[in-house]
Each structure stands twice: as structure tokens, then as C-alpha cells.
CSV table of C-alpha atoms in Angstrom, one decimal:
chain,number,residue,atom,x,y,z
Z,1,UNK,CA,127.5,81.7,-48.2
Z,2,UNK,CA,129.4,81.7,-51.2
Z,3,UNK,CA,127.8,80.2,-54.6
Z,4,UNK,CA,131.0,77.1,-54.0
Z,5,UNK,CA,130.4,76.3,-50.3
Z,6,UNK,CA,126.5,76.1,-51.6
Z,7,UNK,CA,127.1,73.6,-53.8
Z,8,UNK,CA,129.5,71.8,-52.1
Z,9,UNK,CA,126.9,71.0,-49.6
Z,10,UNK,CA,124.5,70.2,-52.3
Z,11,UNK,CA,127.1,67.9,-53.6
Z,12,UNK,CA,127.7,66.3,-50.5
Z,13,UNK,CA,124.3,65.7,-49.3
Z,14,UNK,CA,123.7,63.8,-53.1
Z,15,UNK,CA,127.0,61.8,-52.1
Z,16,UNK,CA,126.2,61.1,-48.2
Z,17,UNK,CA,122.4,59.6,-49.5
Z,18,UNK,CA,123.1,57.9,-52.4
Z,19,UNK,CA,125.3,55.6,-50.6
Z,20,UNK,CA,122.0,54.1,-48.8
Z,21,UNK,CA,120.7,53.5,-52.7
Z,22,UNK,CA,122.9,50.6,-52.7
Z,23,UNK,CA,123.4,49.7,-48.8
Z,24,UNK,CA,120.3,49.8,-47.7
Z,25,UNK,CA,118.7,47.4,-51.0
Z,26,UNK,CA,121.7,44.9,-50.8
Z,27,UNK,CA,123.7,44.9,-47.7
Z,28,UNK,CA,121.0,42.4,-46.5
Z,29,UNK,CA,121.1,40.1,-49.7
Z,30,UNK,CA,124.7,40.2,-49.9
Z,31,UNK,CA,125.0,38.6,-46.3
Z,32,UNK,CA,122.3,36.1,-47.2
Z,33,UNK,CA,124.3,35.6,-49.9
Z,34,UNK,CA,127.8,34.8,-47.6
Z,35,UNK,CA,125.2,32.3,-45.8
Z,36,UNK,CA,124.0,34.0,-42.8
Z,37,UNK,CA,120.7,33.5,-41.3
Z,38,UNK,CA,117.6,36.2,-40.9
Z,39,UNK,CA,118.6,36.1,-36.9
Z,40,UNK,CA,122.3,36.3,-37.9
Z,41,UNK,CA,121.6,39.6,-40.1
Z,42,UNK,CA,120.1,41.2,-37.6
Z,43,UNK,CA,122.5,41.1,-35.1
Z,44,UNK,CA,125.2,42.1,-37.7
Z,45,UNK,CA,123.0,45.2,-38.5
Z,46,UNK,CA,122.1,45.8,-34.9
Z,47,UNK,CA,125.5,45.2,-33.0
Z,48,UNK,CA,127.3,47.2,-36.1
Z,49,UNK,CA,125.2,50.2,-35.5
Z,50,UNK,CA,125.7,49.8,-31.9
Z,51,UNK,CA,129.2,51.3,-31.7
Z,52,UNK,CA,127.4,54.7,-32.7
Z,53,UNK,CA,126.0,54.6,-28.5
Z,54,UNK,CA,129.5,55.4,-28.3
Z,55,UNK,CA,131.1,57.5,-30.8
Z,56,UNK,CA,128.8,59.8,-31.6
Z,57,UNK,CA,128.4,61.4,-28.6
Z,58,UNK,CA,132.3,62.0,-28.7
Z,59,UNK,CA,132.1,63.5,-32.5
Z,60,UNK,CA,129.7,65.7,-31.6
Z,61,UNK,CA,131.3,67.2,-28.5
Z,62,UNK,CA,134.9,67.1,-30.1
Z,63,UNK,CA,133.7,69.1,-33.2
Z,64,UNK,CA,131.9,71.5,-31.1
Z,65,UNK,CA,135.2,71.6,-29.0
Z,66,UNK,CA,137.1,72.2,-31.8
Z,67,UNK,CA,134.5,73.9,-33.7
Z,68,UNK,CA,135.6,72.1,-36.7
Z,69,UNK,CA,133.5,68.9,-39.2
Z,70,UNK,CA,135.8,68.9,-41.8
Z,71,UNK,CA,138.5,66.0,-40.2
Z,72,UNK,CA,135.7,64.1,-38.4
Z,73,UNK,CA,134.1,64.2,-42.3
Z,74,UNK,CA,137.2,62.9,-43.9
Z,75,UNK,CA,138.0,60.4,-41.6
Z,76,UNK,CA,134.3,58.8,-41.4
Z,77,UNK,CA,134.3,58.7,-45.1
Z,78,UNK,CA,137.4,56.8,-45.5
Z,79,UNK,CA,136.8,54.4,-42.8
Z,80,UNK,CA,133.4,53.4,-44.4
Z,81,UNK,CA,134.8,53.5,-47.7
Z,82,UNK,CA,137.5,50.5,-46.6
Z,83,UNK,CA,135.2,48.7,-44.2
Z,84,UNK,CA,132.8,48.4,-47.2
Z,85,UNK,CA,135.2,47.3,-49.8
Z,86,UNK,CA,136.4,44.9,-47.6
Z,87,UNK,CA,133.0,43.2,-47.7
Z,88,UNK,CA,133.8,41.6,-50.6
Z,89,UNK,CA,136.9,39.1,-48.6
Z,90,UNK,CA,135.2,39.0,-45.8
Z,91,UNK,CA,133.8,35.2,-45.3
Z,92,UNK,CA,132.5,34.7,-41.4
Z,93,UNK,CA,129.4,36.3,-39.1
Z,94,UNK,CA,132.7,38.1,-37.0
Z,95,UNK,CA,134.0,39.6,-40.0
Z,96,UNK,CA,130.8,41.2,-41.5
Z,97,UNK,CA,130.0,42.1,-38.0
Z,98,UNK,CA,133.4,44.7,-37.8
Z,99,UNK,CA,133.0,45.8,-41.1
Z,100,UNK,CA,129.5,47.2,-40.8
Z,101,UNK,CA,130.7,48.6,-37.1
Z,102,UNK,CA,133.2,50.7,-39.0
Z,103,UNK,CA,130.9,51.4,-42.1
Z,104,UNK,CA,127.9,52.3,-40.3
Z,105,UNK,CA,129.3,54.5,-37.7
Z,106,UNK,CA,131.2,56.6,-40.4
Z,107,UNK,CA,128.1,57.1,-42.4
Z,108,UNK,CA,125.9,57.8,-39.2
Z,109,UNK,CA,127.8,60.3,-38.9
Z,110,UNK,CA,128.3,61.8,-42.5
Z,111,UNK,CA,124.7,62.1,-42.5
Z,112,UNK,CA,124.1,64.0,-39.3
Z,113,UNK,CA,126.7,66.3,-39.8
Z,114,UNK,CA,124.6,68.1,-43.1
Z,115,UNK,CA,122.1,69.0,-40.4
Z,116,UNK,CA,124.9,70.5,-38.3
Z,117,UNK,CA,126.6,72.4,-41.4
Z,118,UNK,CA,123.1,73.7,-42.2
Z,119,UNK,CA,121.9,74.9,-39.1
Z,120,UNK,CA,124.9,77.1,-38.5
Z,121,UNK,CA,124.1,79.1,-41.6
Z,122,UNK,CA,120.7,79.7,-41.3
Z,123,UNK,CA,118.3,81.5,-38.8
Z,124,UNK,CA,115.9,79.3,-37.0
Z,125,UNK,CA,112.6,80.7,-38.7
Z,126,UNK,CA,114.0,79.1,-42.1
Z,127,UNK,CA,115.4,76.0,-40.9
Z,128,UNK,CA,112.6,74.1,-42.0
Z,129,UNK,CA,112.8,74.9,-45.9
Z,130,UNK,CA,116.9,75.2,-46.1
Z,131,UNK,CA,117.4,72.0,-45.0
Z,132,UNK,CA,114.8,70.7,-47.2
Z,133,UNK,CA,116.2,72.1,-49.9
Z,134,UNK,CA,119.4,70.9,-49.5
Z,135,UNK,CA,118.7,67.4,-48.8
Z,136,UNK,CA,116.2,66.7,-51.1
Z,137,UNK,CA,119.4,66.3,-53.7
Z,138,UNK,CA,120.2,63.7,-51.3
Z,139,UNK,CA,116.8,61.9,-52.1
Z,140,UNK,CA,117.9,62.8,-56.3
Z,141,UNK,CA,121.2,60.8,-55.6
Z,142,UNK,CA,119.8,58.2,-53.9
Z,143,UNK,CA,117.0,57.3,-56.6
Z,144,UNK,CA,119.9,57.8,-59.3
Z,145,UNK,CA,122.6,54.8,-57.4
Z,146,UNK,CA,119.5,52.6,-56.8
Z,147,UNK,CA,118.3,52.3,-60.0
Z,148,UNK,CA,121.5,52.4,-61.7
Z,149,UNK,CA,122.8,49.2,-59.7
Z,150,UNK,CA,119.4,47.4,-59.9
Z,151,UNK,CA,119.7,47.7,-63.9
Z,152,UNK,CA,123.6,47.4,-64.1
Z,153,UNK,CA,123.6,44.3,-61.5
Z,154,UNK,CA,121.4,41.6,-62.7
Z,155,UNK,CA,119.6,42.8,-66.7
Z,156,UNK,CA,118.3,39.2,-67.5
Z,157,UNK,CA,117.3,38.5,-64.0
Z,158,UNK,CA,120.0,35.7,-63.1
Z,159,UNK,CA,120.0,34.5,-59.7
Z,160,UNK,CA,121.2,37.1,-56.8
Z,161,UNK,CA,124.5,34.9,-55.7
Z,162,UNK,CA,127.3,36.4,-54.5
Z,163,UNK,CA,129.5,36.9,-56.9
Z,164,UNK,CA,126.8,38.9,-59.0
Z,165,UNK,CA,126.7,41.0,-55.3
Z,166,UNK,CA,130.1,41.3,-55.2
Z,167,UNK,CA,129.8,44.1,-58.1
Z,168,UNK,CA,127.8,46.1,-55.5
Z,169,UNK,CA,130.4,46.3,-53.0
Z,170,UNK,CA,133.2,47.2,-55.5
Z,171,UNK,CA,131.8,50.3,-56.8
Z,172,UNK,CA,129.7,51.2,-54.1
Z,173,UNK,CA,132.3,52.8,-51.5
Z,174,UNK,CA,133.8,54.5,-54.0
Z,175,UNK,CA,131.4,57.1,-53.5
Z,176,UNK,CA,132.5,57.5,-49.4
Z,177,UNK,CA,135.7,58.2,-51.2
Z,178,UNK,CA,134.1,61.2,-52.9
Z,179,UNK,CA,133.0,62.5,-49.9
Z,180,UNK,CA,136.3,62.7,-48.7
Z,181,UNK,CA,137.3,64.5,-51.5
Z,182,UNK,CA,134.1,67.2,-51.5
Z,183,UNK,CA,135.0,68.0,-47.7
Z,184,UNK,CA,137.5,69.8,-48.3
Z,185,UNK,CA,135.6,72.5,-50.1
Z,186,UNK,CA,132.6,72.2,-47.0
Z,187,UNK,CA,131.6,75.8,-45.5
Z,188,UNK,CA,133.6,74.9,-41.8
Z,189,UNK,CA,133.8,78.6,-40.0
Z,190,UNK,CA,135.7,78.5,-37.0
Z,191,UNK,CA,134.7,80.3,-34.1
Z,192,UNK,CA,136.8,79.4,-31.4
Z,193,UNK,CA,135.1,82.0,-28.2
Z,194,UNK,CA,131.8,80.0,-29.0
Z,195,UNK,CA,133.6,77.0,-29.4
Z,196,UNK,CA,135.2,77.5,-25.8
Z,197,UNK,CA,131.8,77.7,-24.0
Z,198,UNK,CA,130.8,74.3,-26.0
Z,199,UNK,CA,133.4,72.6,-23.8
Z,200,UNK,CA,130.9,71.1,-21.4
Z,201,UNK,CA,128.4,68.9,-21.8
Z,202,UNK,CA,125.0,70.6,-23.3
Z,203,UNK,CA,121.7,70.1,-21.6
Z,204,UNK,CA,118.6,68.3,-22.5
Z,205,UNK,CA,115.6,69.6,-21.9
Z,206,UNK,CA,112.4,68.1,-21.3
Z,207,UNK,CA,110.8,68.6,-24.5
Z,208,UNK,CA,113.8,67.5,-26.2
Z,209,UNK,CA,114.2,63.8,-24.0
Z,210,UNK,CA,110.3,63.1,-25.4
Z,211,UNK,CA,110.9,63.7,-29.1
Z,212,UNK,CA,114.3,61.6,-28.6
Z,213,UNK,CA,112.2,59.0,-26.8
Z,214,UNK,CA,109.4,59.1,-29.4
Z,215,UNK,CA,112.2,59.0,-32.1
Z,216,UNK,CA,113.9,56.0,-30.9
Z,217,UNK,CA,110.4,54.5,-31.1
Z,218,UNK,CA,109.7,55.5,-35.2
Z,219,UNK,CA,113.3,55.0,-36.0
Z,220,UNK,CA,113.3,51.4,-34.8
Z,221,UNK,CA,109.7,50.4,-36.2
Z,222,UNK,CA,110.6,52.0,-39.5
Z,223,UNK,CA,114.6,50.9,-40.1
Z,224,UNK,CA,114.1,47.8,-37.9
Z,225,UNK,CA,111.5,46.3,-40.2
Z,226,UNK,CA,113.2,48.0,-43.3
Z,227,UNK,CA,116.3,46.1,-42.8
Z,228,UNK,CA,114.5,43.0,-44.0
Z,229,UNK,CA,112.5,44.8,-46.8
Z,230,UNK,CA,114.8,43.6,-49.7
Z,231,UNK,CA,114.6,39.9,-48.3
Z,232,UNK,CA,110.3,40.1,-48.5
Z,233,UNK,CA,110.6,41.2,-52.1
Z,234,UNK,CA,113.0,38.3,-53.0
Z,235,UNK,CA,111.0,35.8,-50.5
Z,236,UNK,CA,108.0,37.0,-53.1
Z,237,UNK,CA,109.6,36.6,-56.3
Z,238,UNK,CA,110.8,39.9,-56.9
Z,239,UNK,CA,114.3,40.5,-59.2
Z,240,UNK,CA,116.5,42.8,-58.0
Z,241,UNK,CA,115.4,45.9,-60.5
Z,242,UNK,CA,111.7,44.6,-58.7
Z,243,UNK,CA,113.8,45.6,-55.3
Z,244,UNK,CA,115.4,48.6,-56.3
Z,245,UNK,CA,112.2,49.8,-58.0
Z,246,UNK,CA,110.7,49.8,-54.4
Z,247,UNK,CA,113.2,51.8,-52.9
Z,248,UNK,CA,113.4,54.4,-55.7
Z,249,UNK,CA,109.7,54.8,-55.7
Z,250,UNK,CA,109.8,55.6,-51.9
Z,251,UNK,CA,112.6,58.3,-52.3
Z,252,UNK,CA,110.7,59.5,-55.3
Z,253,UNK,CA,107.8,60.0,-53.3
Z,254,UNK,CA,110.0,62.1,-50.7
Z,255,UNK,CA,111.3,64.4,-53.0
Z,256,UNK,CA,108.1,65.6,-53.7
Z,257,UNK,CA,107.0,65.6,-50.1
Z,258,UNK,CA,110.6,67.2,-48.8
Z,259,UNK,CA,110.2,70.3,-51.0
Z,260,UNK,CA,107.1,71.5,-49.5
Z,261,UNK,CA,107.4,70.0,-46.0
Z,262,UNK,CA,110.8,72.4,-44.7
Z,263,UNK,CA,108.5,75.5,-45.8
Z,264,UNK,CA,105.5,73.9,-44.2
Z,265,UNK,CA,107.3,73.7,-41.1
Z,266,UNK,CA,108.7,76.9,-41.2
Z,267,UNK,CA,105.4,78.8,-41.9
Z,268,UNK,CA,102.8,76.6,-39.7
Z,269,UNK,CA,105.3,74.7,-36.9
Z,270,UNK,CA,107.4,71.6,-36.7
Z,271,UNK,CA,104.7,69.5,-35.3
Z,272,UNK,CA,101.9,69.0,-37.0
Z,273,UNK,CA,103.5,67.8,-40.2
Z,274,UNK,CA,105.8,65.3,-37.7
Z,275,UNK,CA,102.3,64.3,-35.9
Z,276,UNK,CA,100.8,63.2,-39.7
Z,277,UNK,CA,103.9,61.0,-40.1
Z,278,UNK,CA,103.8,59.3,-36.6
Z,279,UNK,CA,100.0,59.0,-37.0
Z,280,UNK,CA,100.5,57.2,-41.0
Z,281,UNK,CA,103.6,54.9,-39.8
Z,282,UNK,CA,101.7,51.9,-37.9
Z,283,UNK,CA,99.0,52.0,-40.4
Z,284,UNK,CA,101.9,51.6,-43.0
Z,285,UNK,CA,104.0,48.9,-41.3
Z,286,UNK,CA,100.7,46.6,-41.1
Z,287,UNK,CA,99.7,46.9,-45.0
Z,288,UNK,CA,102.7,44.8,-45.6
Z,289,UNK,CA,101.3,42.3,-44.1
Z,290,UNK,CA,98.5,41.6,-46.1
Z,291,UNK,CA,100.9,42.1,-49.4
Z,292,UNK,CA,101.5,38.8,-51.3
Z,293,UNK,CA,103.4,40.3,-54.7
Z,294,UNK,CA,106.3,42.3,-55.5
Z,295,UNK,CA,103.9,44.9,-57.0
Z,296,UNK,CA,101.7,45.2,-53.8
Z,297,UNK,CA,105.2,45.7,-51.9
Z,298,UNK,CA,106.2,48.6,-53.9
Z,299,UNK,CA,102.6,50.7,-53.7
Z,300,UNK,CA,102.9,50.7,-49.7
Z,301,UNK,CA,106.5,51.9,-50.2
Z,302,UNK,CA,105.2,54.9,-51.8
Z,303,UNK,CA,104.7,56.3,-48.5
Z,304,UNK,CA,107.5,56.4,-47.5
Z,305,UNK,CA,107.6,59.1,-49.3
Z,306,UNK,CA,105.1,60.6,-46.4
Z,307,UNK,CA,107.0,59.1,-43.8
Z,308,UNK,CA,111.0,60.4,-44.7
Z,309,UNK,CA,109.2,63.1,-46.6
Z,310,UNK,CA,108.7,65.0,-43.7
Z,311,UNK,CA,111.3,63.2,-40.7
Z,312,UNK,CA,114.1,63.1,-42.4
Z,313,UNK,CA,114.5,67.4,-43.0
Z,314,UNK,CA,112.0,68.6,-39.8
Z,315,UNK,CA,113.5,66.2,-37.0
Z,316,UNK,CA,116.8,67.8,-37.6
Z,317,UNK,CA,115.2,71.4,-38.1
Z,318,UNK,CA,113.3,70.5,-34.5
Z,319,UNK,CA,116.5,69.7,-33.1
Z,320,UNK,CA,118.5,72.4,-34.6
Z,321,UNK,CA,115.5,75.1,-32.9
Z,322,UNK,CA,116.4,73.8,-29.4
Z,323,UNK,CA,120.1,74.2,-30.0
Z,324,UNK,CA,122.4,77.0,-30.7
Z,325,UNK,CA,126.1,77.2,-32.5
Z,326,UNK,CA,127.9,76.3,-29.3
Z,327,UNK,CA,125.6,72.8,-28.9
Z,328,UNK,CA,124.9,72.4,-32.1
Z,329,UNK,CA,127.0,69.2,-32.6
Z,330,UNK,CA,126.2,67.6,-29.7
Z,331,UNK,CA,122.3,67.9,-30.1
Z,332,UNK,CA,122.8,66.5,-33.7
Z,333,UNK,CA,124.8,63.7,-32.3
Z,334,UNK,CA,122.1,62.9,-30.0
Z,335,UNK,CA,119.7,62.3,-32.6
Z,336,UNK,CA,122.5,60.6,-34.4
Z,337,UNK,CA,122.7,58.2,-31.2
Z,338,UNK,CA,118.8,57.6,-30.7
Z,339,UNK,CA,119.1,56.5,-34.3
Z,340,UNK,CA,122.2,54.3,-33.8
Z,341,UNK,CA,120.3,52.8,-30.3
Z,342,UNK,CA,117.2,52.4,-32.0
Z,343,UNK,CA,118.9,50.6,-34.9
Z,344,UNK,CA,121.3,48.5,-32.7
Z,345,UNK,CA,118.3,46.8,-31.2
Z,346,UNK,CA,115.6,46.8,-33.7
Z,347,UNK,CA,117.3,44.8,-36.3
Z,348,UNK,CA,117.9,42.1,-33.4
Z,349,UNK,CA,114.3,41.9,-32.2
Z,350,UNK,CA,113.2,42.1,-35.8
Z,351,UNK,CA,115.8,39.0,-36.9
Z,352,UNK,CA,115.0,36.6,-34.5
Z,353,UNK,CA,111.0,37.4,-34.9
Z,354,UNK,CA,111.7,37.0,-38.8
Z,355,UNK,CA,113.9,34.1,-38.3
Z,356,UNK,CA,111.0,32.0,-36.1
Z,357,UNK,CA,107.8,33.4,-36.9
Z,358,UNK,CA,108.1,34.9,-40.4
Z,359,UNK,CA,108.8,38.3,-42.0
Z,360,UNK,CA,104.8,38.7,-42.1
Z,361,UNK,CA,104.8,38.5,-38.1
Z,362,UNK,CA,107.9,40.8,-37.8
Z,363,UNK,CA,105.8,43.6,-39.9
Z,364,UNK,CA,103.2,43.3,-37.4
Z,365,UNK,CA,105.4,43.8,-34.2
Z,366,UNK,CA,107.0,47.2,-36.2
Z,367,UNK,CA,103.8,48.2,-36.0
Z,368,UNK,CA,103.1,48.3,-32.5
Z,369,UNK,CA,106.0,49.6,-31.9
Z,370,UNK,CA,105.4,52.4,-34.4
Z,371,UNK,CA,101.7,52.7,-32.8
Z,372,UNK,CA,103.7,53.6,-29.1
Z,373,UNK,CA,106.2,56.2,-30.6
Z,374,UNK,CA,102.7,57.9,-32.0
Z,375,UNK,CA,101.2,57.9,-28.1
Z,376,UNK,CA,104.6,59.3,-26.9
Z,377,UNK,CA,104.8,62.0,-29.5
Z,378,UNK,CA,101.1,63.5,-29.2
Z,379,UNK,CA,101.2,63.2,-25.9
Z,380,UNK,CA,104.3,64.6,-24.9
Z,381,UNK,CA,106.1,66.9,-27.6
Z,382,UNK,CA,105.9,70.5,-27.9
Z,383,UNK,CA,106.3,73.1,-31.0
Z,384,UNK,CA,109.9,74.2,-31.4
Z,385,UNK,CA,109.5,76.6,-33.6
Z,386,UNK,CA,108.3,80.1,-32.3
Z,387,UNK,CA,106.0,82.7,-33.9
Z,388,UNK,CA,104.5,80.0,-36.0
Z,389,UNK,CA,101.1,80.1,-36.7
Z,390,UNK,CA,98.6,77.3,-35.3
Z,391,UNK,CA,96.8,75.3,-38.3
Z,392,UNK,CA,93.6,75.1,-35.6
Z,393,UNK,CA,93.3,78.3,-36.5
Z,394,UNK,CA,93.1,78.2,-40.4
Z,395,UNK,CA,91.3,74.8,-40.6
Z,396,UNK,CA,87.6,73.7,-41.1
Z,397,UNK,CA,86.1,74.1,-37.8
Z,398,UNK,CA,84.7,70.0,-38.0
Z,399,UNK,CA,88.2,68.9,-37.7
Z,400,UNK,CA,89.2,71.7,-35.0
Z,401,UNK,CA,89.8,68.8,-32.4
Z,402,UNK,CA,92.3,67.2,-34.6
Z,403,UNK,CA,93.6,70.0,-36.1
Z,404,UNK,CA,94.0,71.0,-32.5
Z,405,UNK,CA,96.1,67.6,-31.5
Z,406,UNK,CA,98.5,67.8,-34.3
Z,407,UNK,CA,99.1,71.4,-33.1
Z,408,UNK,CA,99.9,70.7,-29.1
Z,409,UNK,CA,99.2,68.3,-26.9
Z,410,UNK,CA,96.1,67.7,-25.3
Z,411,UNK,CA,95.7,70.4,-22.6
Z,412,UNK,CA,98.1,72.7,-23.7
């Protein structure tokens, strides 16, 4: 790969992820703002992500069809760039409801793509550290564009009304613009024999329907209950650099975590450092609950540095080692749509809990739900990654049981 294809992907992986520095911390104070309920919110969050159950499926099997990301990259980043803008005119439940349709499908897809793009450039056995290292400029972006709008937005701590907001959602997409503009200069190879055996419908294997299953479960405990994060800090007083402060502190956290994790995986196996982050993410989920200040908030968000850390680069490595370059897209897509079912639903279950029991309660549900995606992953998913070594093997021999667990399942 040439040194401009490298850091056009860097580039675009710092563009794709710091969009969510100012999406994920405002979108749901901005439609507070426009006077929509908790229960309201979520459905706008859930039904927008929903149209992903279809279109990502599609995206994935065209592009292998094609063998080509560089239109479906252009396209996605337009359309979420002008569904986004248009937030700002936008004055009814139906019309917020469209615009995040459009907005979130582009980016669900912006973001899976990197994985795809990465995995057809490097062999399996390094999948784990190049993806890493590629997206943890994602994470720098993102800690950059939240900060910068938390201290830009609201310096003497005024009120968070909507026409403060507004200022979000007029710079903002600009940066889906930007990733227009940096596709052009993406690494997209075309080879069209491979390309003509990707015409059917890839298989799913066994292994690969339990990690989906078990990833529906994290993804909708975590995102679910994080859709609402923004609205506990300001329910306890936080200001909006208080709320982007939180989020930053997270990503910070998974910078650190991402650049060792990829050559963890690679060295010792994708499971046992995705086994640490299902076993930490119900524990997690229920310390917000006993939080009562802004400051309390922001300590458990640290680990989501341990949580993203590690299943935002070795989920798509695991899925890229069960997939090869005429499948690639579609088994990417197919995390992309556990994602987009996971966060279709959660944020509806979540709302209406928040909305008639309280944001404390709705914490509480994530994590049970977290605690069952933990059961189904321990029990049920295998190593990916040949020809790694087993940490049993290397660890003290008092915690050979667990070490043993986060290894295989039990009895295997």
C-alpha cells in the first residue's frame, strides 16, 4: 500500500469517528431541545437506525458484487451530511425521525466499510494490530470534535436551548462532506474474478451466528443505555463541556486500550480479550446507577475505554478471520446490521423504561441485558484466529480455570 492510500485511510477513519464526537453527546439534547419526550427519542433513535435491517445487507453484497466501496462511500457521506444539516428546519417527531433514517444508515455504513478496506490489505495473523492501528485515529478525532464543540458551544455555561444546539448541527455534517471528498483517494482494488464468485449470498457459520447473537446483546445494553447518557449528565447538573468531558474521557481511555489490544489479539487470540469486555460491561452498566454527580458519571465512563477499547478493532478483526475477499463485504455488513437491529430496538425499550420508571431503572435493565450477551459469548463462541497461543498456558496456575474460560468454552 502506497504511503497516500495509507493515510487516506488514516484520514478517513479520523473523519468517519469524529462525527460521533458531536452526534452521539448532542443528538439527544438537541431533540429534547425541539420538545420531544425520553419515549419519543428513543423511538427516533431506534426506528432511524432500523432502516440499516435493510440496506446494509444490500451495500455489502453490491460492493462485493461490484467489488468496489468507493461510490457506496460517497453517497453515504452525502446523504448523512444533508439529512443532518437539515436538523436544524426540521420541527415535528416525523421529521427528525427521516432525517436520522438517512443520517444513521449512511454513517453505519461509513464506519463498517474501514473494516472491510483494512481486511483486504492485510493477512489474517495481523488483523488484530492493523486495524487497531488504524482506527485508533478515529478515537484521536473523536476526543478532538468533542471537546472542541463542548468548549466552542456553551463557554459561560448558558442554558442548552436550541438555538445554542443549532450551532452543532451547522458545522457538524460538514465533516460527512469531507469524507466524500477523502474517498476518492481510498485504496479500492478491483478484482472482478473474485468479485464474480461473491455474487451469491455468503454463508454463516455456526460460530459466526453466536458472536452475532452475543453482539446484538452488548451492542444494545451498551448503545441502548448510551443513547440517554448525555440526558443523565444534564438531569444531574452537568454543563455541556461536563458532557463532552465524559465522552472524551471514554475515547481517551480507548486509545490507550486499542493500541495494545489489535496486537494482543493477534499474538494470544481474539477471545480472551473480547471475554474481559463482555465479563466488565454489566458490572459497568450498574455503577451508573448508584452515581448522583456529573463527576461520578464521568469516572465510570472511563471504561469505556475497556469496553470500545477492545470491541470496536477485534469484533471486526473476528469477523474479518471467518471471511475472505470475496465475502468480505457482506460479513462486515452483517455486523453492521446486528448493530443497526440491536440499536433499532434498544433505544425503544430503553425510552419508554426511562420515560416511566427513570434513567436510573433503564441503567439497570442494560445491565441484564449486558449480563446475557456475557452467558452467550462464554458459552458459545470460539477462537477465530489460528496458530495463536492459549493464555492458560502462560498464566499463574491459580487462575488456570479462568484463564482457561476466557480461552474456549467450557469443554472445549
Amino acid at each position: 500500500m502506497t504511503k497516500r492510500s495509507r493515510a487516506a485511510l488514516i484520514i478517513y477513519l479520523f473523519l468517519v469517528t469524529s462525527t460521533f464526537g458531536f452526534l452521539q453527546p448532542f443528538s439527544p439534547l438537541y431533540l429534547e431541545s425541539a420538545g420531544l419526550t425520553r419515549d419519543q427519542i428513543g423511538w427516533v433513535f431506534g426506528l432511524g437506525s432500523g432502516i440499516a435491517l435493510v440496506l446494509q445487507p444490500l451495500w455489502g453484497r453490491l460492493s462485493d458484487r461490484f467489488d468496489t466501496r468507493r461510490p457506496f462511500i460517497i453517497l453515504s457521506a452525502l446523504a448523512s451530511g444533508i439529512a443532518y444539516l437539515a436538523f436544524r428546519g426540521a420541527g415535528s417527531f416525523g421529521a427528525f425521525l427521516a432525517l436520522t433514517a438517512v443520517g444513521a444508515n449512511g454513517l453505519l455504513y461509513l464506519n463498517s466499510v474501514g473494516g472491510v478496506l483494512i481486511g483486504r490489505l492485510v493477512q489474517s495473523s495481523q488483523g488484530g494490530a492493523a486495524y487497531a492501528g488504524y482506527r485508533v485515529w478515529g478515537s484521536v478525532g473523536y476526543i478532538l470534535v468533542t471537546l472542541a464543540t463542548g468548549l466552542l458551544l456553551n463557554p459561560r455555561g448558558l442554558k442548552l436551548d436550541r438555538p445554542i444546539l443549532d450551532q452543532v448541527f451547522t458545522f457538524g455534517p460538514l465533516l460527512f462532506f469531507s469524507i466524500a471528498t477523502v474517498a476518492f483517494f481510498l485504496p479500492d482494488a478491483k478484482d472482478l474474478k473474485r468479485a464474480a464468485v461473491a455474487a451469491g449470498k455468503a454463508p454463516i457459520s455456526e460460530n459466526l451466528r453466536w458472536f452475532l447473537l452475543s453482539y446484538f446483546l452488548y451492542i444494545f445494553a451498551l448503545y441502548g443505555a448510551s443513547n440517554f447518557l448525555s440526558l443523565f449528565m444534564k438531569e444531574l447538573g452537568g454543563s455541556s463541556l461536563w458532557i463532552t468531558a465524559m465522552f472524551a474521557g471514554g475515547v481517551i481511555c480507548e486509545v490507550l486500550v486499542m493500541r495494545v489490544s489489535g496486537k494482543f489479539s493477534d499474538d494470544f487470540g481474539r477471545r480472551p480479550l473480547l471475554a474481559i469486555t463482555y465479563l466488565l460491561l454489566p458490572f459497568r452498566l450498574m455503577l451508573y446507577v448508584a452515581m448522583v454527580s456529573p463527576m461520578g458519571v464521568l469516572v465510570v465512563q472511563l471504561l469505556h475505554g475497556i469496553n470500545f477499547g477492545i470491541m470496536g478493532a477485534i469484533s471486526i478483526a473476528m469477523v474479518n478471520d471467518l471471511a475472505d475477499n470475496t465475502n468480505r463485504g457482506q460479513s462486515q455488513s452483517r455486523l453492521a446490521a446486528t448493530a443497526g437491529l440491536a440499536s433499532t430496538v434498544a433505544p425503544i425499550v430503553f425510552g419508554r423504561i426511562a420515560q416511566s420508571l427513570g434513567l436510573k431503572a433503564m441503567f439497570a435493565a442494560a445491565s441484564l441485558m449486558a449480563f446475557a450477551g456475557m452467558v452467550v459469548f462464554l458459552l458459545k463462541v470460539c477462537e477465530t484466529h489460528l496458530g495463536c497461543k492459549p493464555i492458560a498456558d502462560r498464566g499463574p496456575r491459580r487462575l488456570a480455570w479462568f484463564l482457561k474460560l476466557l480461552d474456549a468454552p467450557p469443554g472445549r
